[in-house]
C-alpha cells in the first residue's frame, strides 16, 4: 500500500466515520478550556478503559478540578472516587496528583509542549504525549494506540510488532499532513468497523484497498 492509496483511504474514512461518535478524549478536547491539560488528564484516564467510562470519569474530575492548581487540592481518594470505575483508577489517581505537582513546580502549571518533556511525567507514555501534542496543542504528532497499530499493519502499510515501533515507522512514511488526524480517524474506524476480532468487512468503505492481513474471520 502506497501513500497515494493512503490518501484516498483517509479521505474516504474522514467522510464515512462522521456518523459515529467521536472518541472520548476528542469530546473532552472539543469542550476544553485548557486543552493541553484536559486532554492530558482524559488520556491518562483512558488507558485500559472503555470510551463511555473515560468520558464520564474525565468530566467528573475536570468539572471539579479543571486546573492543576485545583486538582492538587484533592486527595488521592477523592480522585479515585471521581474517576471510578476507570481501569487502574487507584494508580491513575496517584499519577494525576504527581503530574499536577510537577506541572506546578516545574512548568508554571502548564503542560510542557515538548513530547520529550511530557514522557517524563508519571504515567505518560508516547501515545499520551502524542495525543496531547495533536489534540491539545494542534502540533504534529502520531498517536499510536491499539487501533492505529492494528489497522496500519492489517492494511500492509507498515509491518511492525509494537506501537512504539509503529509510531517511528509512520513518522518516516506517513505524509506529515495526515499526522494530526490519523489517530482520530483510525480509532473511530477501529472501534466501529475494523475491529480486532471479526471486523465488519462487509460494511467497510475502503475494503477494496485492504489485503486483510492477519484477518481470520470477518463479517
One Martini backbone bead per residue (centre of mass of N, CA, C, O) as a GRO file, in nm:
protein
  219
    1UNK     BB    1   0.094   0.038   0.025
    2UNK     BB    2   0.054   0.363  -0.063
    3UNK     BB    3   0.015   0.711  -0.037
    4UNK     BB    4  -0.215   0.729  -0.237
    5UNK     BB    5  -0.403   0.528  -0.090
    6UNK     BB    6  -0.405   0.664   0.184
    7UNK     BB    7  -0.538   0.924   0.091
    8UNK     BB    8  -0.803   0.788  -0.001
    9UNK     BB    9  -0.879   0.651   0.263
   10UNK     BB   10  -0.887   0.904   0.451
   11UNK     BB   11  -1.097   1.057   0.288
   12UNK     BB   12  -1.321   0.847   0.316
   13UNK     BB   13  -1.324   0.812   0.630
   14UNK     BB   14  -1.377   1.103   0.716
   15UNK     BB   15  -1.668   1.085   0.603
   16UNK     BB   16  -1.786   0.797   0.710
   17UNK     BB   17  -1.740   0.856   1.040
   18UNK     BB   18  -1.955   1.081   1.114
   19UNK     BB   19  -2.179   0.874   1.235
   20UNK     BB   20  -1.987   0.855   1.466
   21UNK     BB   21  -1.854   0.870   1.762
   22UNK     BB   22  -1.651   1.047   1.936
   23UNK     BB   23  -1.393   1.018   2.104
   24UNK     BB   24  -1.355   1.099   2.428
   25UNK     BB   25  -1.108   1.292   2.407
   26UNK     BB   26  -1.241   1.467   2.186
   27UNK     BB   27  -1.471   1.571   2.358
   28UNK     BB   28  -1.296   1.715   2.564
   29UNK     BB   29  -1.143   1.899   2.364
   30UNK     BB   30  -1.397   2.051   2.243
   31UNK     BB   31  -1.463   2.162   2.567
   32UNK     BB   32  -1.206   2.302   2.640
   33UNK     BB   33  -0.998   2.535   2.802
   34UNK     BB   34  -0.746   2.346   2.880
   35UNK     BB   35  -0.640   2.139   2.658
   36UNK     BB   36  -0.374   2.002   2.744
   37UNK     BB   37  -0.473   1.918   3.029
   38UNK     BB   38  -0.743   1.770   2.956
   39UNK     BB   39  -0.615   1.567   2.764
   40UNK     BB   40  -0.418   1.443   2.961
   41UNK     BB   41  -0.620   1.342   3.171
   42UNK     BB   42  -0.804   1.172   2.977
   43UNK     BB   43  -0.576   0.987   2.872
   44UNK     BB   44  -0.496   0.860   3.135
   45UNK     BB   45  -0.782   0.745   3.190
   46UNK     BB   46  -0.813   0.571   2.911
   47UNK     BB   47  -0.640   0.354   3.000
   48UNK     BB   48  -0.795   0.060   2.995
   49UNK     BB   49  -1.067   0.215   2.883
   50UNK     BB   50  -1.369   0.288   2.813
   51UNK     BB   51  -1.517   0.549   2.663
   52UNK     BB   52  -1.762   0.598   2.851
   53UNK     BB   53  -1.590   0.608   3.110
   54UNK     BB   54  -1.390   0.826   3.032
   55UNK     BB   55  -1.589   1.057   2.994
   56UNK     BB   56  -1.718   1.054   3.278
   57UNK     BB   57  -1.457   1.070   3.449
   58UNK     BB   58  -1.344   1.330   3.328
   59UNK     BB   59  -1.585   1.513   3.394
   60UNK     BB   60  -1.585   1.473   3.697
   61UNK     BB   61  -1.297   1.587   3.744
   62UNK     BB   62  -1.294   1.859   3.565
   63UNK     BB   63  -1.529   1.997   3.710
   64UNK     BB   64  -1.374   2.005   3.987
   65UNK     BB   65  -1.064   2.001   3.826
   66UNK     BB   66  -0.939   2.209   3.561
   67UNK     BB   67  -0.669   2.235   3.733
   68UNK     BB   68  -0.380   2.189   3.899
   69UNK     BB   69  -0.454   2.371   4.143
   70UNK     BB   70  -0.721   2.206   4.206
   71UNK     BB   71  -0.626   1.907   4.202
   72UNK     BB   72  -0.412   1.927   4.440
   73UNK     BB   73  -0.651   1.954   4.661
   74UNK     BB   74  -0.695   1.670   4.620
   75UNK     BB   75  -0.730   1.360   4.700
   76UNK     BB   76  -0.672   1.046   4.611
   77UNK     BB   77  -0.959   0.942   4.690
   78UNK     BB   78  -1.122   1.154   4.535
   79UNK     BB   79  -1.017   1.075   4.254
   80UNK     BB   80  -1.100   0.784   4.258
   81UNK     BB   81  -1.405   0.841   4.282
   82UNK     BB   82  -1.432   1.016   4.015
   83UNK     BB   83  -1.297   0.775   3.812
   84UNK     BB   84  -1.477   0.568   3.876
   85UNK     BB   85  -1.420   0.263   3.677
   86UNK     BB   86  -1.147   0.300   3.592
   87UNK     BB   87  -0.872   0.170   3.504
   88UNK     BB   88  -0.653   0.190   3.749
   89UNK     BB   89  -0.754   0.430   3.943
   90UNK     BB   90  -0.537   0.442   4.164
   91UNK     BB   91  -0.289   0.492   3.987
   92UNK     BB   92  -0.405   0.744   3.839
   93UNK     BB   93  -0.440   0.927   4.084
   94UNK     BB   94  -0.141   0.936   4.153
   95UNK     BB   95  -0.039   1.046   3.879
   96UNK     BB   96  -0.207   1.309   3.868
   97UNK     BB   97  -0.084   1.438   4.119
   98UNK     BB   98   0.211   1.427   4.023
   99UNK     BB   99   0.172   1.596   3.771
  100UNK     BB  100   0.070   1.856   3.907
  101UNK     BB  101   0.320   1.906   4.076
  102UNK     BB  102   0.517   1.937   3.837
  103UNK     BB  103   0.373   2.164   3.686
  104UNK     BB  104   0.397   2.368   3.925
  105UNK     BB  105   0.713   2.350   3.972
  106UNK     BB  106   0.823   2.347   3.640
  107UNK     BB  107   0.552   2.488   3.450
  108UNK     BB  108   0.339   2.689   3.568
  109UNK     BB  109   0.083   2.486   3.520
  110UNK     BB  110   0.190   2.367   3.247
  111UNK     BB  111   0.204   2.193   2.967
  112UNK     BB  112   0.437   2.066   2.794
  113UNK     BB  113   0.514   2.066   2.449
  114UNK     BB  114   0.711   1.846   2.472
  115UNK     BB  115   0.738   1.512   2.436
  116UNK     BB  116   0.995   1.466   2.606
  117UNK     BB  117   0.868   1.600   2.861
  118UNK     BB  118   0.603   1.437   2.892
  119UNK     BB  119   0.740   1.143   2.934
  120UNK     BB  120   0.836   1.231   3.235
  121UNK     BB  121   0.568   1.187   3.329
  122UNK     BB  122   0.355   1.025   3.513
  123UNK     BB  123   0.194   0.792   3.304
  124UNK     BB  124   0.357   0.893   3.037
  125UNK     BB  125   0.350   0.822   2.710
  126UNK     BB  126   0.361   0.846   2.371
  127UNK     BB  127   0.063   0.837   2.321
  128UNK     BB  128  -0.016   1.068   2.507
  129UNK     BB  129   0.180   1.287   2.402
  130UNK     BB  130   0.072   1.289   2.107
  131UNK     BB  131  -0.222   1.366   2.178
  132UNK     BB  132  -0.153   1.635   2.309
  133UNK     BB  133  -0.017   1.758   2.065
  134UNK     BB  134  -0.266   1.740   1.868
  135UNK     BB  135  -0.519   1.819   2.058
  136UNK     BB  136  -0.389   2.040   2.250
  137UNK     BB  137  -0.168   2.202   2.033
  138UNK     BB  138  -0.168   2.147   1.722
  139UNK     BB  139   0.051   1.944   1.662
  140UNK     BB  140   0.285   1.730   1.560
  141UNK     BB  141   0.172   1.382   1.555
  142UNK     BB  142   0.176   1.017   1.647
  143UNK     BB  143  -0.085   0.832   1.758
  144UNK     BB  144  -0.041   0.500   1.901
  145UNK     BB  145  -0.266   0.259   1.917
  146UNK     BB  146  -0.427  -0.032   1.873
  147UNK     BB  147  -0.567   0.063   1.611
  148UNK     BB  148  -0.332   0.183   1.452
  149UNK     BB  149  -0.153  -0.067   1.461
  150UNK     BB  150  -0.347  -0.275   1.338
  151UNK     BB  151  -0.442  -0.131   1.071
  152UNK     BB  152  -0.167  -0.064   0.944
  153UNK     BB  153  -0.100  -0.375   0.925
  154UNK     BB  154  -0.354  -0.481   0.778
  155UNK     BB  155  -0.288  -0.304   0.520
  156UNK     BB  156   0.042  -0.301   0.480
  157UNK     BB  157   0.186  -0.022   0.542
  158UNK     BB  158   0.304  -0.182   0.781
  159UNK     BB  159   0.572  -0.370   0.978
  160UNK     BB  160   0.492  -0.439   1.313
  161UNK     BB  161   0.500  -0.509   1.682
  162UNK     BB  162   0.476  -0.212   1.795
  163UNK     BB  163   0.371   0.099   1.873
  164UNK     BB  164   0.647   0.243   1.878
  165UNK     BB  165   0.735   0.137   1.604
  166UNK     BB  166   0.501   0.254   1.443
  167UNK     BB  167   0.557   0.548   1.492
  168UNK     BB  168   0.840   0.559   1.356
  169UNK     BB  169   0.752   0.457   1.078
  170UNK     BB  170   0.532   0.672   1.026
  171UNK     BB  171   0.722   0.919   1.042
  172UNK     BB  172   0.874   0.810   0.768
  173UNK     BB  173   0.592   0.770   0.578
  174UNK     BB  174   0.378   0.961   0.663
  175UNK     BB  175   0.234   1.223   0.573
  176UNK     BB  176   0.220   1.510   0.760
  177UNK     BB  177  -0.082   1.596   0.693
  178UNK     BB  178  -0.189   1.322   0.865
  179UNK     BB  179  -0.099   1.315   1.166
  180UNK     BB  180  -0.334   1.459   1.335
  181UNK     BB  181  -0.579   1.249   1.212
  182UNK     BB  182  -0.507   0.945   1.221
  183UNK     BB  183  -0.617   0.861   1.496
  184UNK     BB  184  -0.913   0.949   1.485
  185UNK     BB  185  -0.989   0.779   1.239
  186UNK     BB  186  -0.889   0.489   1.335
  187UNK     BB  187  -1.045   0.469   1.597
  188UNK     BB  188  -1.331   0.490   1.485
  189UNK     BB  189  -1.296   0.261   1.280
  190UNK     BB  190  -1.203   0.040   1.493
  191UNK     BB  191  -1.460   0.048   1.681
  192UNK     BB  192  -1.687   0.000   1.430
  193UNK     BB  193  -1.528  -0.193   1.200
  194UNK     BB  194  -1.201  -0.249   1.247
  195UNK     BB  195  -1.185  -0.494   1.431
  196UNK     BB  196  -1.002  -0.729   1.586
  197UNK     BB  197  -1.254  -0.925   1.573
  198UNK     BB  198  -1.436  -0.962   1.323
  199UNK     BB  199  -1.463  -0.764   1.097
  200UNK     BB  200  -1.670  -0.529   0.901
  201UNK     BB  201  -1.620  -0.572   0.578
  202UNK     BB  202  -1.914  -0.528   0.453
  203UNK     BB  203  -1.893  -0.205   0.570
  204UNK     BB  204  -1.640  -0.121   0.424
  205UNK     BB  205  -1.524   0.165   0.240
  206UNK     BB  206  -1.202   0.024   0.202
  207UNK     BB  207  -1.175  -0.279   0.106
  208UNK     BB  208  -1.023  -0.265  -0.176
  209UNK     BB  209  -0.737  -0.192  -0.021
  210UNK     BB  210  -0.754  -0.458   0.160
  211UNK     BB  211  -0.564  -0.754   0.256
  212UNK     BB  212  -0.624  -0.868   0.546
  213UNK     BB  213  -0.405  -0.898   0.752
  214UNK     BB  214  -0.478  -1.151   0.992
  215UNK     BB  215  -0.759  -1.229   0.891
  216UNK     BB  216  -0.993  -1.494   0.981
  217UNK     BB  217  -1.252  -1.318   1.046
  218UNK     BB  218  -1.568  -1.202   0.905
  219UNK     BB  219  -1.862  -0.968   0.828
   0.00000   0.00000   0.00000
